[in-house]
Amino acid sequence: MNDGEAPGIRLATPADAAAVARIHMDARAAAMPFLPVAQSRPHNEVTRWVEDVVLTECRVWVYAQGDEVLGYAALEGDMLEHLYLRPDVRRRGIGTLLLDTVKRHSPGGLSLWVFQENADARAFYERHGFAVVEATDGRDNMERLPDFLMRWTPGG
């Protein structure tokens, strides 16, 4: 890490796409070993998806130190589509900082989907005021895994 520049949150740019893709892939592999292997994609395909979909359809913030991106959050409307960190920087408050940024841009509340099996993520969101509002059997998600819709309401 470049220790010469203070870390902080900023809006993502197209130049961040490859780093965001790598974080997305590495974080999912580390935190969700239950995901179907058949759905994994090479880095160049994930980078293209970040460029063409995530950065165009969502507001995306990155937590960076210098030019090194350590995590990102993507918001579409009031739906938190993605919040991932590099596995080696988990449990340092970076996820909380990104989530707080997204909350500030979601004054009416915020929703997200989380796999039922992802106990660490569920606990993280519960600590930050989210509650389960719906449970599904996974038939409507790409991974076909049971998930929860969680919701945070300001002051709730």
Coordinates of N, CA, C and O in Angstrom, one line a residue:
M1 N 0.8 -1.2 0.0 CA 0.0 0.0 0.0 C 0.9 1.2 0.0 O 1.9 1.3 0.6
N2 N 0.4 2.3 -0.7 CA 1.1 3.5 -0.7 C 0.7 4.3 0.6 O -0.4 4.8 0.7
D3 N 1.6 4.3 1.6 CA 1.3 5.0 2.8 C 1.5 6.5 2.8 O 1.1 7.2 3.7
G4 N 1.9 7.0 1.6 CA 2.1 8.5 1.5 C 0.8 9.3 1.4 O 0.8 10.4 1.6
E5 N -0.2 8.6 0.9 CA -1.5 9.3 0.7 C -2.5 8.8 1.6 O -2.7 7.6 1.7
A6 N -3.3 9.6 2.3 CA -4.3 9.2 3.2 C -5.4 8.4 2.4 O -5.8 8.8 1.3
P7 N -5.9 7.3 3.0 CA -7.0 6.6 2.4 C -8.3 7.4 2.4 O -8.5 8.2 3.3
G8 N -9.1 7.1 1.5 CA -10.4 7.7 1.5 C -11.4 7.2 0.5 O -11.0 6.3 -0.3
I9 N -12.6 7.7 0.5 CA -13.7 7.2 -0.4 C -13.8 8.3 -1.5 O -13.9 9.5 -1.2
R10 N -14.0 7.8 -2.7 CA -14.2 8.7 -3.8 C -15.1 7.9 -4.8 O -15.2 6.7 -4.7
L11 N -15.7 8.7 -5.7 CA -16.5 8.0 -6.8 C -15.5 7.3 -7.7 O -14.4 7.7 -8.0
A12 N -16.0 6.1 -8.2 CA -15.2 5.3 -9.1 C -15.2 5.9 -10.5 O -16.1 6.6 -10.9
T13 N -14.1 5.6 -11.2 CA -14.0 6.1 -12.6 C -13.7 4.8 -13.4 O -13.4 3.7 -12.9
P14 N -13.8 4.9 -14.7 CA -13.6 3.8 -15.6 C -12.2 3.2 -15.4 O -11.9 2.0 -15.5
A15 N -11.2 4.0 -14.9 CA -9.9 3.5 -14.7 C -9.8 2.5 -13.5 O -8.9 1.8 -13.4
D16 N -10.9 2.5 -12.7 CA -10.9 1.6 -11.5 C -11.5 0.2 -11.9 O -11.5 -0.7 -11.1
A17 N -12.0 0.1 -13.1 CA -12.8 -1.1 -13.5 C -12.0 -2.4 -13.2 O -12.5 -3.4 -12.6
A18 N -10.7 -2.5 -13.6 CA -10.0 -3.8 -13.4 C -9.8 -4.1 -11.9 O -9.9 -5.2 -11.5
A19 N -9.5 -3.0 -11.1 CA -9.3 -3.2 -9.7 C -10.6 -3.6 -9.0 O -10.7 -4.5 -8.2
V20 N -11.7 -3.0 -9.4 CA -13.0 -3.4 -8.9 C -13.4 -4.8 -9.2 O -13.9 -5.6 -8.4
A21 N -13.1 -5.2 -10.5 CA -13.3 -6.6 -10.9 C -12.5 -7.6 -10.1 O -13.1 -8.6 -9.6
R22 N -11.3 -7.3 -9.8 CA -10.4 -8.2 -9.0 C -11.0 -8.3 -7.6 O -11.0 -9.4 -7.1
I23 N -11.4 -7.2 -7.0 CA -11.9 -7.2 -5.7 C -13.2 -8.0 -5.7 O -13.4 -8.9 -4.8
H24 N -14.1 -7.8 -6.6 CA -15.3 -8.6 -6.7 C -15.0 -10.1 -6.8 O -15.6 -10.8 -6.0
M25 N -14.1 -10.5 -7.6 CA -13.8 -11.9 -7.8 C -13.2 -12.5 -6.5 O -13.6 -13.5 -6.0
D26 N -12.2 -11.8 -6.0 CA -11.4 -12.3 -4.8 C -12.3 -12.3 -3.5 O -12.2 -13.3 -2.8
A27 N -13.1 -11.3 -3.3 CA -14.0 -11.2 -2.2 C -15.0 -12.3 -2.2 O -15.3 -13.0 -1.2
R28 N -15.6 -12.5 -3.3 CA -16.6 -13.6 -3.5 C -16.0 -15.0 -3.2 O -16.6 -15.8 -2.6
A29 N -14.8 -15.2 -3.8 CA -14.1 -16.5 -3.6 C -13.8 -16.7 -2.2 O -14.0 -17.9 -1.7
A30 N -13.3 -15.7 -1.5 CA -12.9 -15.9 -0.1 C -14.1 -16.0 0.9 O -14.1 -16.8 1.8
A31 N -15.2 -15.2 0.6 CA -16.3 -15.1 1.6 C -17.4 -16.1 1.3 O -18.2 -16.4 2.1
M32 N -17.5 -16.6 0.0 CA -18.6 -17.4 -0.4 C -18.2 -18.6 -1.2 O -18.5 -18.8 -2.4
P33 N -17.5 -19.5 -0.5 CA -17.0 -20.7 -1.2 C -18.2 -21.6 -1.7 O -17.9 -22.5 -2.5
F34 N -19.4 -21.3 -1.2 CA -20.5 -22.1 -1.6 C -21.1 -21.7 -3.0 O -22.0 -22.4 -3.5
L35 N -20.6 -20.6 -3.6 CA -21.1 -20.2 -4.9 C -20.7 -21.3 -6.0 O -19.7 -21.9 -5.9
P36 N -21.6 -21.4 -6.9 CA -21.4 -22.4 -8.0 C -20.1 -22.1 -8.8 O -20.0 -21.0 -9.3
V37 N -19.2 -23.0 -8.9 CA -18.0 -22.8 -9.6 C -18.2 -22.6 -11.1 O -17.5 -21.8 -11.8
A38 N -19.3 -23.2 -11.6 CA -19.6 -23.1 -13.0 C -19.9 -21.7 -13.5 O -19.8 -21.4 -14.6
Q39 N -20.2 -20.8 -12.5 CA -20.5 -19.4 -12.9 C -19.4 -18.5 -12.8 O -19.5 -17.3 -13.0
S40 N -18.2 -19.0 -12.4 CA -17.0 -18.1 -12.3 C -16.6 -17.7 -13.7 O -16.8 -18.4 -14.7
R41 N -16.1 -16.5 -13.8 CA -15.7 -15.9 -15.1 C -14.2 -15.4 -14.9 O -13.8 -15.0 -13.9
P42 N -13.5 -15.3 -16.1 CA -12.1 -14.8 -16.1 C -12.2 -13.3 -15.8 O -13.2 -12.6 -16.0
H43 N -11.0 -12.8 -15.3 CA -10.9 -11.4 -14.9 C -11.3 -10.4 -16.0 O -12.0 -9.4 -15.8
N44 N -10.9 -10.7 -17.2 CA -11.2 -9.8 -18.3 C -12.7 -9.7 -18.6 O -13.3 -8.6 -18.9
E45 N -13.5 -10.8 -18.4 CA -15.0 -10.7 -18.5 C -15.6 -9.9 -17.4 O -16.5 -9.2 -17.6
V46 N -15.1 -10.1 -16.2 CA -15.6 -9.4 -15.0 C -15.3 -7.9 -15.2 O -16.2 -7.1 -14.9
T47 N -14.1 -7.6 -15.7 CA -13.8 -6.2 -15.9 C -14.7 -5.5 -16.9 O -15.2 -4.4 -16.7
R48 N -15.0 -6.2 -18.0 CA -15.9 -5.7 -19.0 C -17.3 -5.5 -18.4 O -18.0 -4.5 -18.7
W49 N -17.8 -6.4 -17.5 CA -19.1 -6.3 -16.9 C -19.1 -5.1 -15.9 O -20.0 -4.3 -15.9
V50 N -18.0 -4.8 -15.2 CA -17.9 -3.7 -14.4 C -18.0 -2.4 -15.2 O -18.7 -1.5 -14.9
E51 N -17.2 -2.4 -16.3 CA -17.2 -1.2 -17.2 C -18.6 -1.0 -17.8 O -19.1 0.2 -17.8
D52 N -19.2 -2.0 -18.4 CA -20.4 -1.9 -19.2 C -21.7 -1.9 -18.4 O -22.7 -1.3 -18.8
V53 N -21.7 -2.5 -17.2 CA -22.9 -2.6 -16.4 C -22.8 -1.8 -15.1 O -23.6 -0.9 -14.8
V54 N -21.9 -2.2 -14.2 CA -21.8 -1.7 -12.9 C -21.6 -0.1 -12.9 O -22.3 0.6 -12.3
L55 N -20.5 0.3 -13.7 CA -20.2 1.7 -13.7 C -21.2 2.6 -14.5 O -21.3 3.8 -14.3
T56 N -22.0 1.9 -15.3 CA -23.0 2.7 -16.1 C -24.4 2.7 -15.4 O -25.1 3.7 -15.5
E57 N -24.7 1.7 -14.7 CA -26.0 1.6 -14.1 C -26.1 2.0 -12.6 O -27.2 2.2 -12.0
C58 N -24.9 2.0 -12.0 CA -24.9 2.3 -10.5 C -24.0 3.5 -10.2 O -23.1 3.9 -11.0
R59 N -24.2 4.1 -9.0 CA -23.3 5.0 -8.5 C -22.3 4.2 -7.7 O -22.7 3.4 -6.8
V60 N -21.0 4.3 -8.0 CA -20.0 3.4 -7.4 C -19.0 4.2 -6.7 O -18.4 5.2 -7.2
W61 N -18.7 3.9 -5.4 CA -17.7 4.5 -4.6 C -16.6 3.5 -4.4 O -16.9 2.3 -4.2
V62 N -15.4 3.9 -4.3 CA -14.2 3.0 -4.0 C -13.6 3.6 -2.8 O -13.6 4.8 -2.5
Y63 N -13.0 2.7 -2.0 CA -12.1 3.1 -0.9 C -10.7 2.9 -1.4 O -10.4 1.7 -1.8
A64 N -9.9 3.9 -1.4 CA -8.6 3.8 -2.0 C -7.6 4.5 -1.2 O -7.8 5.4 -0.4
Q65 N -6.4 3.9 -1.3 CA -5.2 4.6 -0.7 C -4.2 4.8 -1.8 O -3.7 3.8 -2.4
G66 N -4.0 6.0 -2.2 CA -3.2 6.3 -3.4 C -4.0 5.7 -4.6 O -5.2 6.0 -4.7
D67 N -3.3 5.0 -5.5 CA -4.0 4.4 -6.6 C -4.5 3.0 -6.3 O -4.9 2.3 -7.2
E68 N -4.4 2.6 -5.1 CA -4.7 1.2 -4.7 C -6.1 1.1 -4.2 O -6.4 1.7 -3.1
V69 N -7.0 0.5 -4.9 CA -8.4 0.3 -4.5 C -8.5 -0.9 -3.6 O -8.1 -2.0 -3.9
L70 N -9.1 -0.6 -2.4 CA -9.2 -1.7 -1.4 C -10.7 -2.2 -1.2 O -10.9 -3.3 -0.7
G71 N -11.7 -1.5 -1.7 CA -13.0 -2.0 -1.6 C -13.9 -1.1 -2.5 O -13.5 0.0 -2.9
Y72 N -15.2 -1.5 -2.7 CA -16.1 -0.7 -3.4 C -17.5 -1.0 -3.0 O -17.8 -2.1 -2.5
A73 N -18.4 -0.1 -3.3 CA -19.8 -0.2 -3.1 C -20.6 0.4 -4.3 O -20.2 1.4 -4.8
A74 N -21.6 -0.3 -4.7 CA -22.4 0.1 -5.9 C -23.8 0.2 -5.5 O -24.4 -0.7 -5.0
L75 N -24.4 1.4 -5.8 CA -25.8 1.7 -5.5 C -26.6 1.9 -6.7 O -26.2 2.8 -7.5
E76 N -27.7 1.3 -6.9 CA -28.7 1.5 -8.0 C -30.0 1.9 -7.4 O -30.7 1.0 -6.8
G77 N -30.4 3.1 -7.5 CA -31.6 3.6 -6.8 C -31.4 3.5 -5.3 O -30.5 4.0 -4.8
D78 N -32.3 2.7 -4.7 CA -32.2 2.5 -3.2 C -31.7 1.0 -2.9 O -31.8 0.5 -1.8
M79 N -31.1 0.4 -4.0 CA -30.6 -1.0 -3.8 C -29.1 -1.0 -3.8 O -28.5 -0.6 -4.8
L80 N -28.6 -1.5 -2.7 CA -27.1 -1.7 -2.6 C -26.8 -3.0 -3.4 O -27.1 -4.1 -3.0
E81 N -26.3 -2.9 -4.6 CA -26.0 -4.0 -5.5 C -24.8 -4.8 -5.1 O -24.7 -6.0 -5.2
H82 N -23.8 -4.0 -4.6 CA -22.5 -4.7 -4.3 C -21.8 -3.9 -3.2 O -21.8 -2.7 -3.2
L83 N -21.2 -4.6 -2.3 CA -20.2 -4.0 -1.3 C -19.2 -5.1 -1.1 O -19.5 -6.1 -0.4
Y84 N -18.0 -4.9 -1.6 CA -17.0 -5.9 -1.5 C -15.7 -5.3 -1.1 O -15.4 -4.1 -1.5
L85 N -14.8 -6.0 -0.3 CA -13.5 -5.5 0.1 C -12.5 -6.6 -0.4 O -12.8 -7.8 -0.5
R86 N -11.3 -6.1 -0.6 CA -10.2 -7.1 -0.7 C -10.1 -7.9 0.5 O -10.2 -7.4 1.6
P87 N -10.0 -9.2 0.4 CA -10.0 -10.1 1.6 C -9.0 -9.8 2.6 O -9.3 -9.9 3.8
D88 N -7.8 -9.2 2.2 CA -6.8 -8.9 3.2 C -7.0 -7.6 4.0 O -6.3 -7.3 4.9
V89 N -8.1 -6.9 3.7 CA -8.4 -5.7 4.4 C -9.7 -5.7 5.2 O -10.2 -4.7 5.7
R90 N -10.3 -6.9 5.3 CA -11.6 -7.0 6.0 C -11.4 -6.8 7.5 O -10.3 -6.9 8.0
R91 N -12.5 -6.4 8.1 CA -12.5 -6.1 9.6 C -11.6 -5.0 10.0 O -11.0 -5.0 11.1
R92 N -11.5 -4.0 9.2 CA -10.7 -2.8 9.5 C -11.6 -1.5 9.4 O -11.1 -0.4 9.5
G93 N -12.9 -1.7 9.3 CA -13.8 -0.5 9.2 C -14.1 0.0 7.8 O -14.9 0.9 7.7
I94 N -13.4 -0.5 6.8 CA -13.6 0.0 5.4 C -15.0 -0.3 4.9 O -15.6 0.6 4.3
G95 N -15.5 -1.5 5.2 CA -16.9 -1.8 4.8 C -17.9 -0.9 5.5 O -18.9 -0.4 4.8
T96 N -17.7 -0.5 6.7 CA -18.6 0.4 7.4 C -18.5 1.8 6.8 O -19.5 2.4 6.6
L97 N -17.3 2.2 6.4 CA -17.2 3.5 5.8 C -17.9 3.6 4.5 O -18.6 4.6 4.1
L98 N -17.8 2.5 3.7 CA -18.4 2.5 2.4 C -20.0 2.4 2.6 O -20.7 3.1 1.9
L99 N -20.4 1.6 3.5 CA -21.8 1.5 3.8 C -22.4 2.8 4.3 O -23.5 3.2 3.9
D100 N -21.7 3.5 5.2 CA -22.1 4.8 5.6 C -22.3 5.8 4.5 O -23.2 6.6 4.4
T101 N -21.4 5.8 3.5 CA -21.4 6.6 2.3 C -22.7 6.3 1.6 O -23.4 7.3 1.2
V102 N -23.0 5.1 1.3 CA -24.2 4.7 0.6 C -25.4 5.1 1.3 O -26.4 5.6 0.7
K103 N -25.4 4.9 2.6 CA -26.6 5.3 3.4 C -26.8 6.8 3.3 O -28.0 7.3 3.2
R104 N -25.8 7.6 3.3 CA -26.0 9.1 3.2 C -26.6 9.5 1.8 O -27.2 10.5 1.7
H105 N -26.4 8.6 0.8 CA -27.0 8.9 -0.5 C -28.3 8.1 -0.7 O -28.9 8.1 -1.8
S106 N -28.9 7.6 0.4 CA -30.1 6.9 0.4 C -31.0 7.3 1.5 O -31.3 6.6 2.4
P107 N -31.4 8.6 1.5 CA -32.2 9.1 2.6 C -33.5 8.5 2.9 O -34.0 8.5 4.0
G108 N -34.1 7.8 1.9 CA -35.3 7.1 2.1 C -35.2 5.6 2.6 O -36.2 4.9 2.8
G109 N -33.9 5.2 2.7 CA -33.7 3.8 3.1 C -32.9 3.1 2.0 O -32.7 3.6 0.9
L110 N -32.6 1.8 2.4 CA -31.7 1.1 1.5 C -32.0 -0.4 1.6 O -32.3 -0.9 2.7
S111 N -32.0 -1.1 0.5 CA -32.3 -2.5 0.5 C -31.1 -3.2 -0.1 O -30.3 -2.6 -0.9
L112 N -31.0 -4.5 0.1 CA -29.9 -5.4 -0.5 C -30.3 -6.8 -0.4 O -31.2 -7.2 0.4
W113 N -29.7 -7.6 -1.2 CA -29.9 -9.1 -1.2 C -28.6 -9.7 -0.6 O -27.5 -9.3 -1.0
V114 N -28.8 -10.7 0.2 CA -27.6 -11.4 0.7 C -28.0 -12.9 0.8 O -29.1 -13.3 1.1
F115 N -27.0 -13.8 0.4 CA -27.3 -15.2 0.5 C -27.5 -15.6 1.9 O -26.8 -15.2 2.8
Q116 N -28.5 -16.5 2.1 CA -28.8 -17.0 3.5 C -27.5 -17.6 4.1 O -27.3 -17.5 5.3
E117 N -26.8 -18.3 3.3 CA -25.6 -19.0 3.8 C -24.4 -18.1 4.1 O -23.5 -18.5 4.8
N118 N -24.5 -16.8 3.7 CA -23.4 -15.9 4.0 C -23.6 -15.2 5.4 O -24.0 -14.0 5.5
A119 N -23.3 -16.0 6.4 CA -23.6 -15.5 7.8 C -22.8 -14.3 8.2 O -23.3 -13.4 8.9
D120 N -21.5 -14.2 7.7 CA -20.7 -13.0 8.0 C -21.4 -11.7 7.5 O -21.4 -10.7 8.1
A121 N -21.8 -11.8 6.2 CA -22.4 -10.6 5.6 C -23.7 -10.3 6.3 O -24.0 -9.1 6.6
R122 N -24.5 -11.3 6.6 CA -25.8 -11.0 7.2 C -25.6 -10.3 8.6 O -26.2 -9.4 8.9
A123 N -24.6 -10.8 9.4 CA -24.3 -10.2 10.7 C -23.8 -8.8 10.5 O -24.2 -7.9 11.3
F124 N -23.0 -8.5 9.5 CA -22.5 -7.2 9.3 C -23.6 -6.2 9.0 O -23.7 -5.2 9.6
Y125 N -24.6 -6.6 8.1 CA -25.7 -5.7 7.8 C -26.6 -5.6 9.0 O -27.1 -4.5 9.3
E126 N -26.8 -6.7 9.8 CA -27.7 -6.6 11.0 C -27.1 -5.6 12.0 O -27.8 -4.8 12.6
R127 N -25.8 -5.6 12.1 CA -25.1 -4.7 13.1 C -25.3 -3.2 12.6 O -25.2 -2.3 13.4
H128 N -25.5 -3.0 11.3 CA -25.7 -1.7 10.8 C -27.2 -1.4 10.5 O -27.5 -0.5 9.7
G129 N -28.1 -2.0 11.2 CA -29.5 -1.7 11.2 C -30.3 -2.3 10.2 O -31.5 -1.9 10.1
F130 N -29.9 -3.2 9.4 CA -30.7 -3.9 8.4 C -31.5 -5.0 9.0 O -31.0 -5.7 10.0
A131 N -32.6 -5.3 8.5 CA -33.5 -6.4 9.0 C -34.0 -7.2 7.8 O -34.2 -6.6 6.7
V132 N -34.1 -8.5 7.9 CA -34.7 -9.3 6.9 C -36.1 -9.0 6.7 O -36.9 -8.9 7.6
V133 N -36.5 -8.7 5.4 CA -37.9 -8.4 5.1 C -38.5 -9.5 4.2 O -39.7 -9.5 4.0
E134 N -37.7 -10.3 3.6 CA -38.1 -11.4 2.7 C -37.1 -12.5 2.6 O -35.9 -12.2 2.6
A135 N -37.6 -13.7 2.5 CA -36.7 -14.9 2.3 C -37.1 -15.6 1.0 O -38.3 -15.7 0.8
T136 N -36.2 -16.0 0.2 CA -36.5 -16.7 -1.0 C -35.8 -18.0 -1.1 O -34.8 -18.2 -0.4
D137 N -36.2 -18.9 -2.0 CA -35.5 -20.1 -2.2 C -34.4 -20.1 -3.2 O -33.8 -21.0 -3.6
G138 N -34.2 -18.9 -3.8 CA -33.1 -18.7 -4.8 C -33.5 -18.8 -6.2 O -32.7 -18.6 -7.1
R139 N -34.8 -19.2 -6.5 CA -35.1 -19.4 -7.9 C -35.0 -18.2 -8.8 O -34.9 -18.3 -10.0
D140 N -35.0 -17.0 -8.2 CA -34.9 -15.8 -9.0 C -33.6 -15.2 -9.1 O -33.4 -14.1 -9.7
N141 N -32.6 -15.8 -8.4 CA -31.2 -15.2 -8.6 C -30.3 -16.1 -9.5 O -30.7 -17.3 -9.7
M142 N -29.3 -15.6 -10.0 CA -28.5 -16.3 -11.0 C -27.8 -17.5 -10.4 O -27.6 -18.5 -11.1
E143 N -27.5 -17.4 -9.1 CA -26.8 -18.5 -8.4 C -27.7 -19.7 -8.0 O -27.3 -20.8 -7.7
R144 N -29.0 -19.4 -8.0 CA -30.1 -20.4 -7.6 C -29.9 -20.8 -6.1 O -30.1 -22.0 -5.8
L145 N -29.4 -19.8 -5.3 CA -29.2 -20.1 -3.9 C -30.2 -19.3 -3.0 O -30.5 -18.1 -3.3
P146 N -30.7 -19.9 -1.9 CA -31.6 -19.1 -1.0 C -31.0 -17.8 -0.6 O -29.8 -17.8 -0.2
D147 N -31.8 -16.8 -0.5 CA -31.3 -15.5 -0.1 C -32.3 -14.7 0.7 O -33.5 -15.1 0.8
F148 N -31.9 -13.6 1.3 CA -32.7 -12.7 2.0 C -32.7 -11.3 1.4 O -31.6 -10.9 1.0
L149 N -33.8 -10.7 1.4 CA -33.9 -9.2 1.1 C -33.8 -8.6 2.5 O -34.6 -8.9 3.4
M150 N -32.9 -7.6 2.6 CA -32.7 -6.9 3.9 C -33.0 -5.4 3.6 O -32.7 -5.0 2.5
R151 N -33.5 -4.7 4.6 CA -33.8 -3.3 4.5 C -33.3 -2.5 5.7 O -33.5 -3.0 6.8
W152 N -32.8 -1.4 5.4 CA -32.5 -0.4 6.4 C -33.3 0.9 6.2 O -33.4 1.3 5.0
T153 N -33.9 1.4 7.2 CA -34.7 2.6 7.2 C -34.1 3.6 8.2 O -33.9 3.2 9.3
P154 N -33.8 4.8 7.7 CA -33.3 5.8 8.6 C -34.2 6.0 9.8 O -35.4 6.0 9.7
G155 N -33.6 6.0 11.0 CA -34.3 6.1 12.2 C -35.2 4.9 12.6 O -35.9 5.0 13.6
G156 N -35.0 3.8 11.9 CA -35.9 2.7 12.1 C -35.3 1.7 13.0 O -34.3 1.6 13.6

